[in-house]
Short mmCIF file of C-alpha atoms in Angstrom, two decimals:
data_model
loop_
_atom_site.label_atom_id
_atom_site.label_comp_id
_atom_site.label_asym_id
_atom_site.label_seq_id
_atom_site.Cartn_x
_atom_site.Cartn_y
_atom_site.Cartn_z
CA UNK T 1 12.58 -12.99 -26.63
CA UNK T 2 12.09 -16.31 -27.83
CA UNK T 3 7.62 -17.87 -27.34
CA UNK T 4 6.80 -20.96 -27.79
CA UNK T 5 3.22 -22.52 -27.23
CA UNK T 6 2.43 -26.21 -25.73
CA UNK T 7 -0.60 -27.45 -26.43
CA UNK T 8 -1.97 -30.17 -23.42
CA UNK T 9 -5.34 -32.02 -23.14
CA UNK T 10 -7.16 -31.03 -19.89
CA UNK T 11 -10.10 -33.38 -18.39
CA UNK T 12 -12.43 -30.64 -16.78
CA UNK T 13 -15.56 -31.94 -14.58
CA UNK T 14 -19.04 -31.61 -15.50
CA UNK T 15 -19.68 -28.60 -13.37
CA UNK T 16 -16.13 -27.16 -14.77
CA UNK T 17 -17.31 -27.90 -18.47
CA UNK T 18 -20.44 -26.60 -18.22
CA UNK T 19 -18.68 -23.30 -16.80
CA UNK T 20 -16.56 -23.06 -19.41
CA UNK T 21 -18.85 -23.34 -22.28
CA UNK T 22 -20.70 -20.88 -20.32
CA UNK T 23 -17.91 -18.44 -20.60
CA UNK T 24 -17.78 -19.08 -24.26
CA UNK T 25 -21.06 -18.11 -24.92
CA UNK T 26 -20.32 -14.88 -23.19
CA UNK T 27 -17.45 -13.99 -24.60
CA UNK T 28 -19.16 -15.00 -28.05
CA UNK T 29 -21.78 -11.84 -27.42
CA UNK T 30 -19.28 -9.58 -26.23
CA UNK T 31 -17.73 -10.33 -29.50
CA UNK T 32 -20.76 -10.08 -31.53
CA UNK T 33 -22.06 -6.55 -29.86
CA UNK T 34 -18.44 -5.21 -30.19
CA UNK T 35 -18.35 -6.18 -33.88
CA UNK T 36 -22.22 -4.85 -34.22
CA UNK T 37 -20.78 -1.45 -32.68
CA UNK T 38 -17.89 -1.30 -35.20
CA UNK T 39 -20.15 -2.10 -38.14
CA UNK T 40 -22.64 0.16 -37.48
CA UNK T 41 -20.24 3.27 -36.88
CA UNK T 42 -18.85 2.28 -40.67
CA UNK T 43 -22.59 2.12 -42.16
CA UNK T 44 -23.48 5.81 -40.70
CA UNK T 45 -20.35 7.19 -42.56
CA UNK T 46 -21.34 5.10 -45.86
CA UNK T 47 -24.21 7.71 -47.17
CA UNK T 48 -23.17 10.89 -48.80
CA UNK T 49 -23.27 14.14 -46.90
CA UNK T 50 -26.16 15.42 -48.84
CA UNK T 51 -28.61 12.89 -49.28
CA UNK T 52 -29.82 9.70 -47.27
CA UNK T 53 -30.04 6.00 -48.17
CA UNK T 54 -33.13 4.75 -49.36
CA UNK T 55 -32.98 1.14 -47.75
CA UNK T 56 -32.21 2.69 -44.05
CA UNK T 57 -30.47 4.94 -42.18
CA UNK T 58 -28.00 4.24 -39.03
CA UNK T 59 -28.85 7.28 -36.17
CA UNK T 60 -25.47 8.29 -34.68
CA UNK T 61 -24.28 11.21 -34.66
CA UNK T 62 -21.73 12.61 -36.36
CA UNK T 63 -19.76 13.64 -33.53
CA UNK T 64 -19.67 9.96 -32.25
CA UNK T 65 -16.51 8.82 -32.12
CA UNK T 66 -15.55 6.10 -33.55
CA UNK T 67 -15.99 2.54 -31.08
CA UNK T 68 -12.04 1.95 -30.65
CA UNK T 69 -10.43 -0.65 -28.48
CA UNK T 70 -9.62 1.59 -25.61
CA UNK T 71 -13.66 3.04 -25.65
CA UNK T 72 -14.79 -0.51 -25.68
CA UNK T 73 -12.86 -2.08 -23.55
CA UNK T 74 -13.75 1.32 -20.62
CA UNK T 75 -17.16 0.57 -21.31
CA UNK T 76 -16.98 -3.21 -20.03
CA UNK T 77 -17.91 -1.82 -16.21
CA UNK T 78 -20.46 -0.35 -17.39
CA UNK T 79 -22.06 -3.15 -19.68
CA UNK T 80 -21.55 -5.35 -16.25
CA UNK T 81 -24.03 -3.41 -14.23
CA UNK T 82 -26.18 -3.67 -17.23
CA UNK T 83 -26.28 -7.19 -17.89
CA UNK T 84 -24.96 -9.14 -14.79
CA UNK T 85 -24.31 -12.04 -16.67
CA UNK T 86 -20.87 -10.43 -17.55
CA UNK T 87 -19.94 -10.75 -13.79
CA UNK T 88 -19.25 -14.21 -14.13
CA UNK T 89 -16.61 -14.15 -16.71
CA UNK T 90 -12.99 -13.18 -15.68
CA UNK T 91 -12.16 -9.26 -16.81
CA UNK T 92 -9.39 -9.97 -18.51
CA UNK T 93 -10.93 -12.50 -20.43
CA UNK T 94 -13.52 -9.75 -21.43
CA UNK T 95 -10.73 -8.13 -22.54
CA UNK T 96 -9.01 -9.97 -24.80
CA UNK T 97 -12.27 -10.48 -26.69
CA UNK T 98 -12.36 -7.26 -27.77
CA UNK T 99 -8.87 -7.63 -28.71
CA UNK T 100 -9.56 -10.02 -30.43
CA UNK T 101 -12.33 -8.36 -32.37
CA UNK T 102 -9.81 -5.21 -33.20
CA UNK T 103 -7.25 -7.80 -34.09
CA UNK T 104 -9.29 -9.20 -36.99
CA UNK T 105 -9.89 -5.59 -37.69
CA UNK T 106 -6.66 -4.36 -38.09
CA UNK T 107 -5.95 -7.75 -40.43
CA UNK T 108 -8.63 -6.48 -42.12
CA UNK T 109 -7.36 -3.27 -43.42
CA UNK T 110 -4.05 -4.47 -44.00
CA UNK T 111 -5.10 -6.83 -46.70
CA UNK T 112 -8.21 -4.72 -47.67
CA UNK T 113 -10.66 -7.50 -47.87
CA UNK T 114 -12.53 -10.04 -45.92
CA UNK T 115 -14.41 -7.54 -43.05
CA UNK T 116 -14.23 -8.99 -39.96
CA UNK T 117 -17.86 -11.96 -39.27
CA UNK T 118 -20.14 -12.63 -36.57
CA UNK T 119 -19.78 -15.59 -34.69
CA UNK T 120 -22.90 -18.38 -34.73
CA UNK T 121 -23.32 -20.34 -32.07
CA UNK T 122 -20.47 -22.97 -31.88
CA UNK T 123 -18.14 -20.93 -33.69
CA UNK T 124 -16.53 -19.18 -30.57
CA UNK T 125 -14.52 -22.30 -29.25
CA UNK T 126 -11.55 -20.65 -27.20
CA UNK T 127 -10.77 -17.56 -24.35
CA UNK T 128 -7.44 -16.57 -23.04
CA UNK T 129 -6.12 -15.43 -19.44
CA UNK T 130 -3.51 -12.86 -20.69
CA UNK T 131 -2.24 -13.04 -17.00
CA UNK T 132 -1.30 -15.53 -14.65
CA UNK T 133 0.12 -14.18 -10.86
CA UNK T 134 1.99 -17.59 -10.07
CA UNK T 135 3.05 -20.83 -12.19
CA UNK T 136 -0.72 -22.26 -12.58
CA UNK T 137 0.63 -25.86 -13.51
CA UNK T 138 1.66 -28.41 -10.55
CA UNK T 139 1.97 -31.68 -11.11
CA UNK T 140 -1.06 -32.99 -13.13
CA UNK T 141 -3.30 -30.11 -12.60
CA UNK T 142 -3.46 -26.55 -13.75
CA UNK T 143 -5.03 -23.87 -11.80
CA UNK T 144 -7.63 -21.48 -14.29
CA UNK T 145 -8.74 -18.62 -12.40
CA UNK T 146 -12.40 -19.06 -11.28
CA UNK T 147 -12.38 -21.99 -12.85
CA UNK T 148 -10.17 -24.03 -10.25
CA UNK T 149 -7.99 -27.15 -10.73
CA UNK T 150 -8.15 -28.75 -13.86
CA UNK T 151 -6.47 -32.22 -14.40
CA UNK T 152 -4.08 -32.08 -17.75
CA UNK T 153 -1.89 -34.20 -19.49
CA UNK T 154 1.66 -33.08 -18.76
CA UNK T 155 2.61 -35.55 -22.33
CA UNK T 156 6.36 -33.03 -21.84
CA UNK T 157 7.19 -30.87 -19.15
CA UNK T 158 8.26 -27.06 -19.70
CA UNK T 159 11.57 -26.44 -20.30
CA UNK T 160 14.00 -24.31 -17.07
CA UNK T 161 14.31 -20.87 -17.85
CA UNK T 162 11.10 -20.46 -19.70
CA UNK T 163 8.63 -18.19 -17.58
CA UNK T 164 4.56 -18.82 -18.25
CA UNK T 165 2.95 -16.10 -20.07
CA UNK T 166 -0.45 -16.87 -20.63
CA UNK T 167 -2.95 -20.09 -21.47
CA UNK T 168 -5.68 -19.99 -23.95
CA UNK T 169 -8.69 -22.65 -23.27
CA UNK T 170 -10.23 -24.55 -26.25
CA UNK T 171 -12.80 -27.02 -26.96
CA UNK T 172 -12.71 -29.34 -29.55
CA UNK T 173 -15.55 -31.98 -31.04
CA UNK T 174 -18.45 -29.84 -29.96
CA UNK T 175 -17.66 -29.09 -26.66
CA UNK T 176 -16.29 -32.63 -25.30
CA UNK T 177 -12.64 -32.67 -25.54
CA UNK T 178 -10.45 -29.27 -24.09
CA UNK T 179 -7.60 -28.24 -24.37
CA UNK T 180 -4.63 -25.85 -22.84
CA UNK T 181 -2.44 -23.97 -25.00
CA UNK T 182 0.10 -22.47 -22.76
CA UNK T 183 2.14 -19.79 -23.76
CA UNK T 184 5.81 -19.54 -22.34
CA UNK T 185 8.63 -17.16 -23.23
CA UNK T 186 12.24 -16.96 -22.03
CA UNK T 187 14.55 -13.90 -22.62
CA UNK T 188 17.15 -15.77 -25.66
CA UNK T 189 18.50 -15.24 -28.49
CA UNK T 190 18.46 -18.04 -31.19
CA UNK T 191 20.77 -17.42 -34.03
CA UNK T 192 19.40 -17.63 -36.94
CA UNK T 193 20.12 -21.27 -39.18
CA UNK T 194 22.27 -21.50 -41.74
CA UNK T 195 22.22 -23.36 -45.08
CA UNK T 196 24.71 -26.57 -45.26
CA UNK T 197 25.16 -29.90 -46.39
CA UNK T 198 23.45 -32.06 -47.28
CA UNK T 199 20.53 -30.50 -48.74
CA UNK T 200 17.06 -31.90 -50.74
CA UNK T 201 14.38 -30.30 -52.65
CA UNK T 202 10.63 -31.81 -52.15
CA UNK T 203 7.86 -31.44 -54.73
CA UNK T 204 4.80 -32.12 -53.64
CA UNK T 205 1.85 -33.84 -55.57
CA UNK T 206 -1.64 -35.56 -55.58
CA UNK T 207 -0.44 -38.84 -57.11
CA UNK T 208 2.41 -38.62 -54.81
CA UNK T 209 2.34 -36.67 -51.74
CA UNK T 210 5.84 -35.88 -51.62
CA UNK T 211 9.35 -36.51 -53.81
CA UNK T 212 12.53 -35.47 -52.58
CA UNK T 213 15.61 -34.96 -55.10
CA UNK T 214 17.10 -37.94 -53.54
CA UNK T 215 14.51 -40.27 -55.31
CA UNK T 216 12.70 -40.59 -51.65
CA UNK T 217 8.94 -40.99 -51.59
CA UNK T 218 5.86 -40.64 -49.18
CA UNK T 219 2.85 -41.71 -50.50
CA UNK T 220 -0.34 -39.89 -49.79
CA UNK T 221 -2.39 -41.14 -46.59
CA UNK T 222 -5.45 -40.15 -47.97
CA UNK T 223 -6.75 -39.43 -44.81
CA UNK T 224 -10.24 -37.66 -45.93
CA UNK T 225 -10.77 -40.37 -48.17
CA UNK T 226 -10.43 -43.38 -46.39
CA UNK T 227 -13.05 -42.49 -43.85
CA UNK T 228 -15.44 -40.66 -46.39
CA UNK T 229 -17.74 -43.88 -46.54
CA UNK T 230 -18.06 -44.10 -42.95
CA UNK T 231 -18.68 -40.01 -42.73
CA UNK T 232 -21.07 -40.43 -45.24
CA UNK T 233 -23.40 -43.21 -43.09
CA UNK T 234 -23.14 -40.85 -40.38
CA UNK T 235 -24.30 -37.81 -42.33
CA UNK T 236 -26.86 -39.64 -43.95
CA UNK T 237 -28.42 -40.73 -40.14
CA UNK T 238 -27.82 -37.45 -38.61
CA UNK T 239 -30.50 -35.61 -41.93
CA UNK T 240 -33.14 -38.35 -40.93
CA UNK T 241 -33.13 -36.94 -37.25
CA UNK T 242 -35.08 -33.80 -36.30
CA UNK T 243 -32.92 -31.12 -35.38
CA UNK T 244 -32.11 -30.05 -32.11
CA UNK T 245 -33.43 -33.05 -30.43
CA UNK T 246 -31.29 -35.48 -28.67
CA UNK T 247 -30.75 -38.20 -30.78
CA UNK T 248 -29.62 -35.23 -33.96
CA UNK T 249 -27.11 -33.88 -31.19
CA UNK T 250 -25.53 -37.19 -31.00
CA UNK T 251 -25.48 -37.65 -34.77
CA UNK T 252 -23.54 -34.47 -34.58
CA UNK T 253 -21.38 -35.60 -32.14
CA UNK T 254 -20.71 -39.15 -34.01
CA UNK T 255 -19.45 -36.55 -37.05
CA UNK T 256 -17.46 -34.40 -35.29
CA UNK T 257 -15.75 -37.28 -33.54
CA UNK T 258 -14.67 -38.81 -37.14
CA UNK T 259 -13.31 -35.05 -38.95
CA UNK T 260 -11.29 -34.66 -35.21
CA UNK T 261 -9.91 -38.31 -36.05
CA UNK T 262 -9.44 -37.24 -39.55
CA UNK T 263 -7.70 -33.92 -38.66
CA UNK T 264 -5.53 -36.00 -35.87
CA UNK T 265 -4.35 -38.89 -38.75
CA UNK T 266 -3.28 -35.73 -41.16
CA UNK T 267 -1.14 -33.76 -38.85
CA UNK T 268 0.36 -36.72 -37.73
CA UNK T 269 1.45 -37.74 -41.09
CA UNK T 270 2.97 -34.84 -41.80
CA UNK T 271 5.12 -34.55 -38.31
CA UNK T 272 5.90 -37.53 -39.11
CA UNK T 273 6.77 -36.76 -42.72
CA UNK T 274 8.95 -33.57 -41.84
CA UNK T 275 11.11 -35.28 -39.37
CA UNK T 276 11.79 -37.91 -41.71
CA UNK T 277 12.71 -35.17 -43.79
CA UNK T 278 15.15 -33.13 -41.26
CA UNK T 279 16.66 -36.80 -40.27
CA UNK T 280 17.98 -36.86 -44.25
CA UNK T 281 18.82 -33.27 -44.74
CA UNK T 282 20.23 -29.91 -43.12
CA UNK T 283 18.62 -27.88 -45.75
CA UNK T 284 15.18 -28.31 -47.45
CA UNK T 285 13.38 -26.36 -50.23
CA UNK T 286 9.89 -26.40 -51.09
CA UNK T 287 7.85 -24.52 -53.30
CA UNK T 288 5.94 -22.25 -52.05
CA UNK T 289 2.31 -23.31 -53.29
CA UNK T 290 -0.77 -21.05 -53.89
CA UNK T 291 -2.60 -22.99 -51.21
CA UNK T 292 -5.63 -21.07 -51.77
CA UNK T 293 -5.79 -21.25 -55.66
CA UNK T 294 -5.26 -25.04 -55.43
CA UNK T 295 -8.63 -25.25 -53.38
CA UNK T 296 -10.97 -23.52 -55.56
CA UNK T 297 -9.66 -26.46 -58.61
CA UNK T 298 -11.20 -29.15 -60.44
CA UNK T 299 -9.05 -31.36 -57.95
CA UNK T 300 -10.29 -29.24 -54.58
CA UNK T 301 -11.26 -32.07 -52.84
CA UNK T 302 -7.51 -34.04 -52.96
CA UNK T 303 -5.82 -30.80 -52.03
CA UNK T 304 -7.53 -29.97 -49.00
CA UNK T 305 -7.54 -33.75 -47.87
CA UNK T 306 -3.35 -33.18 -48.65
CA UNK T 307 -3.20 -29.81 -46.62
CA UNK T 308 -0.07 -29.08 -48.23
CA UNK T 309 -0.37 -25.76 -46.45
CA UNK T 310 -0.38 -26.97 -43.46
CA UNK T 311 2.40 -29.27 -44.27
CA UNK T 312 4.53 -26.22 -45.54
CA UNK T 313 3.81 -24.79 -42.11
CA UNK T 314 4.52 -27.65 -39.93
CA UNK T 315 7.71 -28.20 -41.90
CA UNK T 316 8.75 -25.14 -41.32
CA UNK T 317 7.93 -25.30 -37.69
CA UNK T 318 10.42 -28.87 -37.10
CA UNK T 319 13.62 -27.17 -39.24
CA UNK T 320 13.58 -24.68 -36.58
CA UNK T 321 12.81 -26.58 -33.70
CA UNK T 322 16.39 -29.32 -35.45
CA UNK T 323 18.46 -26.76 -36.34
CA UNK T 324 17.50 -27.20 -40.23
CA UNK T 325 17.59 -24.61 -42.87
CA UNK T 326 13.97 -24.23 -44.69
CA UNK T 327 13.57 -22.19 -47.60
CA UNK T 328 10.51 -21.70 -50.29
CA UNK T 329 11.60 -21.47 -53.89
CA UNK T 330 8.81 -19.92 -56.84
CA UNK T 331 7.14 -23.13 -57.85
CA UNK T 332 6.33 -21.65 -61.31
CA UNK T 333 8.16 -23.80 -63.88
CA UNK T 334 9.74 -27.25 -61.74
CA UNK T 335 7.41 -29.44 -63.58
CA UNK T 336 9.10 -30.60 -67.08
CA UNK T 337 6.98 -30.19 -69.88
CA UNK T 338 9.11 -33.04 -72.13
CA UNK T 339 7.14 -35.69 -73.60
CA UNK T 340 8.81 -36.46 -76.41
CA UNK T 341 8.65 -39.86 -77.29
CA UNK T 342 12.16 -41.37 -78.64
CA UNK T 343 11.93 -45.35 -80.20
CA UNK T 344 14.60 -47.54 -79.60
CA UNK T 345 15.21 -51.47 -79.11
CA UNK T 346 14.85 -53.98 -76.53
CA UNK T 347 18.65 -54.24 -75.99
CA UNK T 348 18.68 -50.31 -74.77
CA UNK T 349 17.73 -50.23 -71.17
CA UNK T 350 18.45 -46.52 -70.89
CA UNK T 351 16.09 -43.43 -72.38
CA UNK T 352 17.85 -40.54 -73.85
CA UNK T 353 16.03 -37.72 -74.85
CA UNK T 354 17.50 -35.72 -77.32
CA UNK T 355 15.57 -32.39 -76.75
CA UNK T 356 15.71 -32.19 -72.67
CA UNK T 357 18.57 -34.24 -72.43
CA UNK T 358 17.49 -36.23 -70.35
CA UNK T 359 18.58 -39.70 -69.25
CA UNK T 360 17.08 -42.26 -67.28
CA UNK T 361 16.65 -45.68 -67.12
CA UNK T 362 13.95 -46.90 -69.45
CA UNK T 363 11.61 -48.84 -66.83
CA UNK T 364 11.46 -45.83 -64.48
CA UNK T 365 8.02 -44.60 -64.46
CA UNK T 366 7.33 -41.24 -66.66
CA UNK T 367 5.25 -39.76 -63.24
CA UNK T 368 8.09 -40.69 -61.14
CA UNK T 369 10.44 -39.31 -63.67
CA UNK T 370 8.71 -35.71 -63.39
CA UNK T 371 8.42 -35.71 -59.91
CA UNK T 372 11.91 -36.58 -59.09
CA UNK T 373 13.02 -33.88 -61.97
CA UNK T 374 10.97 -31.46 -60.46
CA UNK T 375 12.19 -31.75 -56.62
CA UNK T 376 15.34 -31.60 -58.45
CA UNK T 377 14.65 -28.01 -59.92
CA UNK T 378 13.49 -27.05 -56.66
CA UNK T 379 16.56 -28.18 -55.21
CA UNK T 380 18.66 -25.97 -57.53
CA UNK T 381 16.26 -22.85 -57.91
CA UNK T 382 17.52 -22.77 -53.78
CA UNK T 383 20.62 -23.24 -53.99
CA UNK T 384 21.27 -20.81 -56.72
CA UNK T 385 20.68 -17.75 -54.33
CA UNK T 386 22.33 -19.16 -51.65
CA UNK T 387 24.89 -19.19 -53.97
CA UNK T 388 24.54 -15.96 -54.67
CA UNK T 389 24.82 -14.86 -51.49
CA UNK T 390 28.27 -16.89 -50.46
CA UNK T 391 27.40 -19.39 -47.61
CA UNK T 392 29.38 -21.64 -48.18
CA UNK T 393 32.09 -19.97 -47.95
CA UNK T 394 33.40 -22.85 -45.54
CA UNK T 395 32.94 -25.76 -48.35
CA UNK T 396 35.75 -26.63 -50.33
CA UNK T 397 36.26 -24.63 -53.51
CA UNK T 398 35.23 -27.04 -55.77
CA UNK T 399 31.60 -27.41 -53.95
CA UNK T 400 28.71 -25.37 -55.56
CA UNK T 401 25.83 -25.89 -53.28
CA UNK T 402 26.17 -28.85 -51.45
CA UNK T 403 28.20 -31.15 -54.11
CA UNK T 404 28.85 -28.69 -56.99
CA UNK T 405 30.63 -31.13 -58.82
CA UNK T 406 28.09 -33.74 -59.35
CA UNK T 407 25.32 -30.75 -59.99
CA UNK T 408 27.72 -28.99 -62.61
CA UNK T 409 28.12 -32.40 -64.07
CA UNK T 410 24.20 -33.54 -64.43
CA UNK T 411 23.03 -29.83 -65.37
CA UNK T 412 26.08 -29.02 -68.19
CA UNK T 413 25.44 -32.90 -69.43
CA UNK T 414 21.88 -34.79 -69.22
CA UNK T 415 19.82 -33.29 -67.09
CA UNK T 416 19.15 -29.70 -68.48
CA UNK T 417 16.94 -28.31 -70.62
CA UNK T 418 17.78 -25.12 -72.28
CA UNK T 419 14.60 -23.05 -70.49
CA UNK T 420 13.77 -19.57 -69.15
CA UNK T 421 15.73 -21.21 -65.76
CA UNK T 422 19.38 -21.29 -67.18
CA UNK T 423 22.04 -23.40 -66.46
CA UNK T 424 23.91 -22.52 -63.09
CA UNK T 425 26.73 -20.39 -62.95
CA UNK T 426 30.08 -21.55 -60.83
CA UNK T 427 31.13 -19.39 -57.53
CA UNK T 428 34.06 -20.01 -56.45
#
């Protein structure tokens, strides 16, 4: 079973879009009192059998059972009658919000931290119908039950054989642009992608955003900081207005617009920057960062305005979509630590260090030097399993990797250092 999700803009009326942030809202506070239920069931079972909690005490009884999906989910009829509001959101909507809440829950206890958080207002920005009767897109419209005809930007049209599953509504920029993510599955089987030639290791910096072993570079965009003056104006306007009036709801609005524009510049550099990528290689290794260690830093700010997470991802998601083979390697020890300094004359034009053994033409700069060496380790701590494991068992026998010859050559002569990562050994 093979999903794949297409994102469209839609261009709902002012009658639709105030409908729809309607909805939102109410699926926001059947979120909130589901949550509320769940949390409240865990605090009663928190004080020991034999003595009571001195700050409060939660009523329910100890026979209660505990608020599951299924219990929750029965007790939507009932909540309807109760608040009538309800009514006017689609039931299976309803439903999938407290899914969604049990979803988070269940992510919850298999990483044993981060308990599942209540939703403020503006924080809830997306429902899903899990079930659509009849193909809901024709033409330039899509058909949203309740909702009605919507118009959307067909930008690519869904591929024959695919069957629609379900569409997920979403606002972005504080409830002025939407959006339809459509689900669609089709019953094939994609083999899986194999490694082969040729192949490049990236390493991926701050100075530089990216270096590939075959001396390529992308600079960084910088995306975060070449609008940070203008955000900043903005800011600065929107804390002299009072808020919740008008003119502090457009000040709001004038921000948004400018981190959506931000967001929008950054994922389109790196699309950009991983089919440039997959139109070089058929296999790619990257190292597979500690995303979330690199933001809490002394150089925070630069990684999260590089996303190199969400690069990764991305990456990831175009080698599959082109048929290329994408592999993480452990990115502890690519960088070399060499800086030994070695004195020679103007009439040598090439550095040779005697400890690394490394050589390189004197004018290339020492940053540029690392980073290339260091998409070069990456390259080889990938190919060294995939050695391992014989696939490339179609290359000629004097191939190791993807040109074992030239490899064996640079890592026996000038390019190795004798470290914890070891020379390569020779499959044939």
């Amino acid at each position: 079973m093979l999903t794949i999700n297409y994102t469209y803009r839609i261009y709902p009326n002012t009658t639709q879009q105030t409908e729809l942030l309607e909805w939102i809202e109410t699926c926001r506070g059947v979120y909130n009192y589901a949550l509320r239920e769940l949390k409240d069931w865990m605090a009663s079972r928190k004080c020991p059998a034999d003595r009571c909690s001195l700050e409060k005490e939660y009523t329910i009884p100890a026979d209660e059972l505990f608020p599951s999906y299924h219990r929750q989910q029965n007790n939507l009829p009932k909540a309807k009658k109760q608040f009538p509001h309800l009514g006017k959101v689609h039931s299976q909507v309803l439903q999938t919000t407290i899914r969604r809440v049990y979803d988070t829950w269940e992510a919850f206890q298999k990483r044993g931290y981060g308990f599942p958080r209540f939703n403020k207002l503006g924080q809830f920005k997306s429902f899903v119908f899990p079930q659509l009767k009849n193909n809901p897109i024709s033409g330039h419209t899509i058909k949203l039950p309740t909702i009605g005809k919507v118009p959307i930007n067909l930008h690519r049209s869904i591929p024959n054989g695919f069957a629609l599953k379900s569409v997920r509504v979403g606002s972005k920029v504080r409830g002025t642009q939407w959006y339809a993510v459509v689900t669609i599955t089709s019953d094939v089987s994609v083999p899986e992608i194999e490694p082969r030639s040729p192949c490049i290791g990236i390493d991926l910096g701050l100075e530089r955003f990216l270096m590939a072993s075959d001396s390529s570079v992308e600079e960084s965009p910088q995306c975060f900081e070449s609008m940070q003056s203008k955000l900043k104006l903005l800011q600065h306007r929107a804390a002299r207005k009072q808020k919740g009036s008008k003119n502090w709801e457009k000040a709001q609005l004038a921000i948004a617009r400018v981190y959506h524009r931000i967001a929008n510049r950054r994922q389109d550099f790196h699309l950009k920057t991983a089919h440039k990528l997959c139109d070089r290689a058929q296999t790619i290794f990257a190292e597979d960062l500690n995303v979330k260690g690199l933001r809490r830093g002394m150089l925070r700010e630069d990684c999260v305005d590089a996303a190199f997470g969400q690069f990764l991802s991305l990456t990831e998601g175009v080698c599959w979509k082109r048929g290329v083979y994408f592999a993480k390697v452990d990115p502890n020890g690519t960088r070399p630590n060499c800086f030994a300094m070695v004195s020679k004359g103007l009439n040598v034009r090439e550095h040779h260090c005697p400890d690394c053994r490394d050589r390189t033409h004197r004018d290339t700069p020492p940053a540029s030097l690392r980073e290339r060496v260091a998409a070069e380790m990456v390259l080889h701590r990938g190919l060294e399993p995939v050695s391992r494991q014989r696939l490339w068992e179609n290359e000629s026998a004097c191939q190791v990797g993807l040109s074992g010859v030239d490899d064996l050559d640079r890592w026996r002569g000038a390019r190795t250092s004798n470290r914890e990562i070891g020379k390569p050994a020779l499959y044939l």
